[in-house]
Coordinates of C-alpha atoms and ligand atoms in Angstrom, one line a residue:
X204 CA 9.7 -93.2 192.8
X205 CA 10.4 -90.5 190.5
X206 CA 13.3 -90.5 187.8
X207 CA 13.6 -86.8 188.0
X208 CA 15.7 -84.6 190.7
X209 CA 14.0 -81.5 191.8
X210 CA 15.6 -79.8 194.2
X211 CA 14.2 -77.7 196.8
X212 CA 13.7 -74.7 194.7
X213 CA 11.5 -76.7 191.7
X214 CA 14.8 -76.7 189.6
X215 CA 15.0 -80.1 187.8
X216 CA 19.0 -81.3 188.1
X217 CA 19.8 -83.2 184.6
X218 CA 23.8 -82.1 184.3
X219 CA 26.8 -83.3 186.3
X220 CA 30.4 -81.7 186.2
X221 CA 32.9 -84.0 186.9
X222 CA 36.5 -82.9 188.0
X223 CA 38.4 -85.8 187.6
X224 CA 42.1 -84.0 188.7
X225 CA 42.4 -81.1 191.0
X226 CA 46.1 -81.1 189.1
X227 CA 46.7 -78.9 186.0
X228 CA 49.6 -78.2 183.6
X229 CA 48.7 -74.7 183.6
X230 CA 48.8 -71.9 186.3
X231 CA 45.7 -69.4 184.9
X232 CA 46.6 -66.6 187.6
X233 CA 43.0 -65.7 188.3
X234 CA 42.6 -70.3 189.0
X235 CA 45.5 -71.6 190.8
X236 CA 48.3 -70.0 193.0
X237 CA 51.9 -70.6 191.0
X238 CA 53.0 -72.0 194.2
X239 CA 50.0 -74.3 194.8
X240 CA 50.9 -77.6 196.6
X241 CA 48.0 -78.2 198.6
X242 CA 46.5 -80.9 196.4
X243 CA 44.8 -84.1 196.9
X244 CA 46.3 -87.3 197.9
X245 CA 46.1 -90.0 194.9
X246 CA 44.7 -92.6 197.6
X247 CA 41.8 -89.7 198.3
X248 CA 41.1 -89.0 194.4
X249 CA 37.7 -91.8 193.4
X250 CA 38.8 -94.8 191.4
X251 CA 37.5 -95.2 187.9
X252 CA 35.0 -97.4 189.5
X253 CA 33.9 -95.5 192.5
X254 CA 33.2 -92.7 190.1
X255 CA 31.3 -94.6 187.4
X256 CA 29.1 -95.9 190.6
X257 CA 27.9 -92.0 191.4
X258 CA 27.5 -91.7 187.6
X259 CA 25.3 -94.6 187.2
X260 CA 23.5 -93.7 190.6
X261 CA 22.6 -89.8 189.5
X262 CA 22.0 -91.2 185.5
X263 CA 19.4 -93.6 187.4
X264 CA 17.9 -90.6 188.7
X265 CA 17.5 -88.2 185.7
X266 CA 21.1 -86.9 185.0
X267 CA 21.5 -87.0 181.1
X268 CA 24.6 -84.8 180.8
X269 CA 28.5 -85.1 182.3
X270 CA 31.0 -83.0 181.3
X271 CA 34.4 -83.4 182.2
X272 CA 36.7 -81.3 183.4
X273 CA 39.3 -80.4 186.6
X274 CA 41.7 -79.3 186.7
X275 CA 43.3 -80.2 183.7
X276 CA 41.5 -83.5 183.0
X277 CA 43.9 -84.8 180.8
X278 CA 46.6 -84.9 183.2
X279 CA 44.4 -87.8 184.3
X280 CA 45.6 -90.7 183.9
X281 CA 44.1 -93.2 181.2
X282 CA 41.2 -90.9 181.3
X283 CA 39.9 -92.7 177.9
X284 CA 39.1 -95.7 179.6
X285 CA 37.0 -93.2 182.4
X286 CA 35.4 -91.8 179.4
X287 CA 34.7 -95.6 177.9
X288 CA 32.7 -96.6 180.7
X289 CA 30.6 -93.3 181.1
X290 CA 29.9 -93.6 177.7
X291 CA 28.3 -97.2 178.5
X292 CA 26.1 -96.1 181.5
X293 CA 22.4 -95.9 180.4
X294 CA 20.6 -92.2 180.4
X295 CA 24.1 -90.9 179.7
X296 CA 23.1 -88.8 176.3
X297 CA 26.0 -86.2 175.9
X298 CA 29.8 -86.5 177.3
X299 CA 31.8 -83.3 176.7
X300 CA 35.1 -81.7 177.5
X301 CA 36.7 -78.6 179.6
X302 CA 40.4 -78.6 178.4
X303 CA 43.0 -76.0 178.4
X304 CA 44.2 -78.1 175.4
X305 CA 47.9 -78.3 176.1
X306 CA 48.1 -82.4 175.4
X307 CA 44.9 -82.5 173.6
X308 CA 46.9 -83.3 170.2
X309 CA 48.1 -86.5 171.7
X310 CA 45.0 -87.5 173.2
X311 CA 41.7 -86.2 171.2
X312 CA 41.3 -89.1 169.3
X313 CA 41.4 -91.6 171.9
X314 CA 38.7 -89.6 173.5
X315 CA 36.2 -89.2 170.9
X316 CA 36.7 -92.8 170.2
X317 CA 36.1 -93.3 173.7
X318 CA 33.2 -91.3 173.7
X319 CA 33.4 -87.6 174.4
X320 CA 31.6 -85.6 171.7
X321 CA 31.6 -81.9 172.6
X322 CA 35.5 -80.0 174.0
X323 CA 35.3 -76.8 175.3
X324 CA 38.8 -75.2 175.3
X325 CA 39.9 -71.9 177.3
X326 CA 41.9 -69.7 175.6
X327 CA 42.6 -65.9 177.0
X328 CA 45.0 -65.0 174.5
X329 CA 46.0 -64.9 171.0
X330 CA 49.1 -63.3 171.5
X331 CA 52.0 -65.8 172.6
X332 CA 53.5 -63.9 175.2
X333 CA 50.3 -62.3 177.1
X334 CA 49.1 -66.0 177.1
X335 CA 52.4 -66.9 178.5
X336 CA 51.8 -64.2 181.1
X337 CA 48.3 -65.4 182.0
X338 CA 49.2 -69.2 182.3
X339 CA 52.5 -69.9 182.3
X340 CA 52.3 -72.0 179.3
X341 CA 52.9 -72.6 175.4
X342 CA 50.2 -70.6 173.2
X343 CA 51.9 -73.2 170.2
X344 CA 50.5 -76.4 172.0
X345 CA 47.3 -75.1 172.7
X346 CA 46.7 -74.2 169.4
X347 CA 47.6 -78.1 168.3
X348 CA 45.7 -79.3 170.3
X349 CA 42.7 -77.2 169.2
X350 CA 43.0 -77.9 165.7
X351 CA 43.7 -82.0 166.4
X352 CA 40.1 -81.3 168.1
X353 CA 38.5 -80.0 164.9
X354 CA 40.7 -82.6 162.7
X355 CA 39.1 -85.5 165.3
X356 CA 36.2 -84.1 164.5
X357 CA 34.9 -82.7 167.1
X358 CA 31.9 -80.3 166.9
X359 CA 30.9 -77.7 168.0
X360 CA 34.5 -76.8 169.4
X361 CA 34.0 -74.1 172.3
X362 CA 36.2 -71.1 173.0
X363 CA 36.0 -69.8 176.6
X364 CA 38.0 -67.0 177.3
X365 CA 37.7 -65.0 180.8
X366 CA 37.6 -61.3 179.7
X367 CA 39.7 -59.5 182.0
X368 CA 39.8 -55.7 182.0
X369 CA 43.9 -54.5 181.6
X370 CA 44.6 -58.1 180.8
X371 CA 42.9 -59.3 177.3
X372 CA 40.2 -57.0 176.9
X373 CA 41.7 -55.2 173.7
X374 CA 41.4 -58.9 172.3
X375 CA 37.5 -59.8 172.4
X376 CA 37.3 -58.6 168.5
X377 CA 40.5 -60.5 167.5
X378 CA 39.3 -63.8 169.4
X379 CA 36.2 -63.3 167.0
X380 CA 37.7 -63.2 163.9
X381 CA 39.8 -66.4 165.0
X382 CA 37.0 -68.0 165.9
X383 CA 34.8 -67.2 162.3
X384 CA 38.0 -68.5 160.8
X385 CA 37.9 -71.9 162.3
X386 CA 34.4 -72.1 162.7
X387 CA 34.9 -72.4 166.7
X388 CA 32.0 -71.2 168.9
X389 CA 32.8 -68.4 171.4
X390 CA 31.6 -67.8 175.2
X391 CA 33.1 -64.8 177.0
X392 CA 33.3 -65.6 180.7
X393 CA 33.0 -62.6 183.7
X394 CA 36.0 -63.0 186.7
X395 CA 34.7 -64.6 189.2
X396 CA 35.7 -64.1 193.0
X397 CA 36.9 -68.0 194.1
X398 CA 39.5 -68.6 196.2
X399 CA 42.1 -66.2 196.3
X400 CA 43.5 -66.0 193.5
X401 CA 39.6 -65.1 191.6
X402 CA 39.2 -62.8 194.4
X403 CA 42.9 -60.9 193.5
X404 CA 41.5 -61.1 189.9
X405 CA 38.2 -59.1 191.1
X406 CA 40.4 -56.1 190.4
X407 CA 40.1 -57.0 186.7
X408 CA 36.4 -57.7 186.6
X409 CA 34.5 -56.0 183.6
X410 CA 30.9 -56.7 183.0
X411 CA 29.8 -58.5 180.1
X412 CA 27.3 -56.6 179.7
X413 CA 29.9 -53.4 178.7
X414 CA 31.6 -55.7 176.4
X415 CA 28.4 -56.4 174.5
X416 CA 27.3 -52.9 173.6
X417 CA 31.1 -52.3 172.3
X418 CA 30.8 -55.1 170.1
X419 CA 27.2 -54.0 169.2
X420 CA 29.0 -50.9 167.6
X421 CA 30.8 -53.1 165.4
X422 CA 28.6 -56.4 164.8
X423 CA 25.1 -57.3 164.4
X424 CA 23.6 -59.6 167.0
X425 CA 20.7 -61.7 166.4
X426 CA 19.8 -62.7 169.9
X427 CA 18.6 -66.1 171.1
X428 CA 20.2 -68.6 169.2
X429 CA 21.2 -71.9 170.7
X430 CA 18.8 -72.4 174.3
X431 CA 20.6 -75.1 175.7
X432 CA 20.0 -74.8 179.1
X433 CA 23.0 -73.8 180.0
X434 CA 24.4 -70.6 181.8
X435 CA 25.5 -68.8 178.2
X436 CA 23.1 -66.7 176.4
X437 CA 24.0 -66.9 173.1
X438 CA 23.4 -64.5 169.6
X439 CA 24.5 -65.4 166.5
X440 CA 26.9 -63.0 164.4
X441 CA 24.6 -61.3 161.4
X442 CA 26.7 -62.8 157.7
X443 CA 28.9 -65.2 159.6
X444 CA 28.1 -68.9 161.2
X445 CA 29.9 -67.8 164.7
X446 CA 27.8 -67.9 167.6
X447 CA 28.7 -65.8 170.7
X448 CA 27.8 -66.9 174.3
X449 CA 27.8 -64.8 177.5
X450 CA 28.3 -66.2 180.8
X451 CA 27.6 -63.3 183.4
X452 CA 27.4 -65.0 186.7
X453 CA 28.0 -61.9 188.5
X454 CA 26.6 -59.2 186.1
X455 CA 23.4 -61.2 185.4
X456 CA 23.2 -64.4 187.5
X457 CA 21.3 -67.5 186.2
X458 CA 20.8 -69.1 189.5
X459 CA 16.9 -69.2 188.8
X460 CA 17.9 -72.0 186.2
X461 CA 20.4 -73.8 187.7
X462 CA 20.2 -77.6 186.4
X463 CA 23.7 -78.8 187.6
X464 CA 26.1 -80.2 190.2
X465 CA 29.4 -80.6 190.6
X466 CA 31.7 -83.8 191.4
X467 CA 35.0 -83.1 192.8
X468 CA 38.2 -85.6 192.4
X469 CA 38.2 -86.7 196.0
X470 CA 34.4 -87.6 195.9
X471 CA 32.9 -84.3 197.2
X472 CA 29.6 -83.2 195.4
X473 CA 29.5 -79.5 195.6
X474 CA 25.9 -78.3 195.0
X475 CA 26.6 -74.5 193.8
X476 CA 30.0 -73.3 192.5
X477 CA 29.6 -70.0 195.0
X478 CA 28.6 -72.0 198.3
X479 CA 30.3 -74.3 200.2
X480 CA 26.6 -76.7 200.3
X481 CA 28.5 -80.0 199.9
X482 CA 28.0 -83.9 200.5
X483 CA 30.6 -86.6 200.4
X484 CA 30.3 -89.7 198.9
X485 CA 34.0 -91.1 199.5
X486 CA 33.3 -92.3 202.8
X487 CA 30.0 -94.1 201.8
X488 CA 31.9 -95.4 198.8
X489 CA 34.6 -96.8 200.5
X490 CA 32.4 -98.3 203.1
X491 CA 30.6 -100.7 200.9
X492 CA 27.4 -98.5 200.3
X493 CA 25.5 -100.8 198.3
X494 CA 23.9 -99.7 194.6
X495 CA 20.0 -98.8 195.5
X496 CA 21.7 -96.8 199.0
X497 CA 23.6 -95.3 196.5
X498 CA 20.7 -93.9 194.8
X499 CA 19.1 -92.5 197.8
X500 CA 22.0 -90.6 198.7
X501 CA 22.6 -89.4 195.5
X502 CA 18.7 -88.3 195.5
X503 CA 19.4 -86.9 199.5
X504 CA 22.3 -84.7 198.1
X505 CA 20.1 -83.0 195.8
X506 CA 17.6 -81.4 199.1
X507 CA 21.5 -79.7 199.7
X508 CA 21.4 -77.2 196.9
X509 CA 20.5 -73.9 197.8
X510 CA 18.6 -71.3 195.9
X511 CA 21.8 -68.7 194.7
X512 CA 25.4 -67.9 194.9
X513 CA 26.6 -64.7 196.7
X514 CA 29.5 -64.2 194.9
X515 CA 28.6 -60.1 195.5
X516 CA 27.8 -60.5 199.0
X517 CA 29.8 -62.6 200.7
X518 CA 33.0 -62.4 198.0
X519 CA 34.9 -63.9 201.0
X520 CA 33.6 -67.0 202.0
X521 CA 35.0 -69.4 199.2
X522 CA 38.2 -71.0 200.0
X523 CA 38.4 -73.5 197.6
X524 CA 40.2 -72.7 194.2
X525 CA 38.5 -73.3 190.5
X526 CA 40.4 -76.0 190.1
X527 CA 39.1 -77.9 192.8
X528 CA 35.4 -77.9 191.4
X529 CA 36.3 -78.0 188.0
X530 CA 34.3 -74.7 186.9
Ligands
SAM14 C1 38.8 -74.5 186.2 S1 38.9 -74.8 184.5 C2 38.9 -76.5 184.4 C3 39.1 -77.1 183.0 C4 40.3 -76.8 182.2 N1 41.5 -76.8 182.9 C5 40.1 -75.4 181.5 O1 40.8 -74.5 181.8 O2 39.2 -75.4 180.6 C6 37.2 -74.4 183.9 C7 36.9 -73.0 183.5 O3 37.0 -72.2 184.7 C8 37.4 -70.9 184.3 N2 37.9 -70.2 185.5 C9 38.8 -70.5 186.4 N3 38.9 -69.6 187.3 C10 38.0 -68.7 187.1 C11 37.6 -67.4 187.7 N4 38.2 -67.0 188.8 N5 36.6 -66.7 187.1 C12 36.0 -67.1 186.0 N6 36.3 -68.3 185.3 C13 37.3 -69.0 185.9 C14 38.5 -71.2 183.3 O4 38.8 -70.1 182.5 C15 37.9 -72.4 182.5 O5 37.2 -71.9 181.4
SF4_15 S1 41.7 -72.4 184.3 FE1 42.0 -74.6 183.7 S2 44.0 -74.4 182.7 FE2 43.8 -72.6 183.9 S3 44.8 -73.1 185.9 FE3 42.6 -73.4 186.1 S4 42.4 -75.6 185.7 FE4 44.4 -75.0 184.9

């Protein structure tokens, strides 16, 4: 049988998100509610093991690439010895990181020991008090953290920062200067509408595609740099090493090359971040699924994903926060 999953749309699935928390440190107000208690149970959240059983059943199948994320994955506990036995699964080629980087100081050298190579880290804000405003947290620890990710030596180090009209707009050219300084890549993200609190931040929606001709005004773009078959689209700035990605999911969806699925805490594979298309592998898990029945549902899950998201259409239909799916 074939080692590749296509799903029923031709698109070849190679990359796994996993949330490994729902939990986070932060409170991003377009993410989670401030008074958000309606998280999983610890008993409902997949053991190390049950996890590295899905992994191992999707690498079988194709899946080179797990990135992991929440959440705020490093409220996880232990989560270097998660990352430890990834890193040993065969067809597993590239481990990475989504962090908002408030404990990463303490922890980023355990987890490129461990085996995590690439750390994307959001960051909204330069300015210590907006940031405070956005997420309710330090701007001083993040910042440690991201520079105990470039000491561990982790590279490329990703910025993402969710551009937000009335909120951090006025900073895109000031992230970019940061991020030539430190040698970080950038990706500017578009607001999208999940779960109530993306949908309140709707009202702060700007297209990326605005942004772009304002920087054009300033900076020279060389397009197409770094195809990675991700959803970014990436130029490179003329005179400087700093490459630029845009993520427009609702300005300019990439649905059409979708290669990815998501793994949530509690065992849930979610097949599109903007449909509730789901399957659950807790219950098999837990009642003794063997390894090759593993396989096949891991394969069956796949025939799930549908063709698009509708954030535009039906803004309304996604109850489930970010942090739930992990991004
Ligand atoms: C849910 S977080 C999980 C990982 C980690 N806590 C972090 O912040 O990087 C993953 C990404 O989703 C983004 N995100 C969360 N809610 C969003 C929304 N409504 N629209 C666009 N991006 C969002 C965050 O900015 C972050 O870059
Ligand atoms: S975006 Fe990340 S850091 Fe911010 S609240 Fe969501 S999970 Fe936490």
């Amino acid at each position: 049988m074939s080692t590749r999953l296509i799903d029923p749309f031709g698109r070849t699935v190679e990359y796994l998100r996993l949330s490994v928390t729902d939990r986070c440190d932060l409170r991003c107000f377009y993410c989670l509610p401030g008074d958000y208690r309606n998280f999983r149970e610890p008993d409902e959240w997949l053991t190390f093991d049950e996890i590295e059983r899905v992994i191992r059943a999707y690498a079988s199948l194709g899946v080179q690439r797990v990135r992991v994320t929440g959440g705020e994955p490093l409220v996880r506990k232990n989560l270097p010895a998660l990352v430890t036995k990834l890193a040993g699964i065969h067809g597993i080629e590239d481990l990475s990181l989504s962090t908002n980087a408030v404990s990463l100081s303490r922890q980023a050298a355990a987890l490129k020991t461990a085996g995590i190579s690439r750390i994307n880290v959001s960051l909204d804000s330069l300015r210590t008090d907006r940031f405070k405003d956005i997420t309710k947290g330090n701007l001083d620890r993040v910042m440690e953290g991201l520079m105990s990710a470039k000491q561990a030596g982790f590279y490329p180090v990703k910025i993402n920062m969710v551009i937000m009209k009335g909120v951090n707009d006025d900073e895109v050219e000031d992230m970019i200067e940061f991020c030539i300084e430190h040698n970080f890549t950038l990706r500017f993200i578009e607001t999208m509408p999940i779960g109530d609190t993306g949908r309140n931040a709707s009202s702060h929606y700007l297209s990326l595609q605005e942004v772009k001709s304002r920087l054009a005004e300033r900076y020279d773009f060389i397009p197409g740099v770094m195809p990675g078959g991700g959803p970014a689209r990436y130029v490179q700035v003329a005179g400087t090493d700093l490459r630029i990605g845009f993520i427009t999911p609702i300005s300019q969806h990439f649905c059409e090359t979708c290669n990815r699925v998501r793994l949530a805490v509690d065992g849930t594979l979610y097949l599109c971040l903007g449909q509730e298309h789901k399957f659950e592998f807790r219950p098999l898990l837990r009642a003794g699924i063997s390894d090759s029945e593993l396989v096949d549902a891991a394969r069956a899950a796949i025939s799930l994903k549908p063709e698009r998201h509708e954030f535009l259409e039906k803004p309304q239909q996604l109850v489930r926060f970010m942090a739930s799916t992990g991004g």
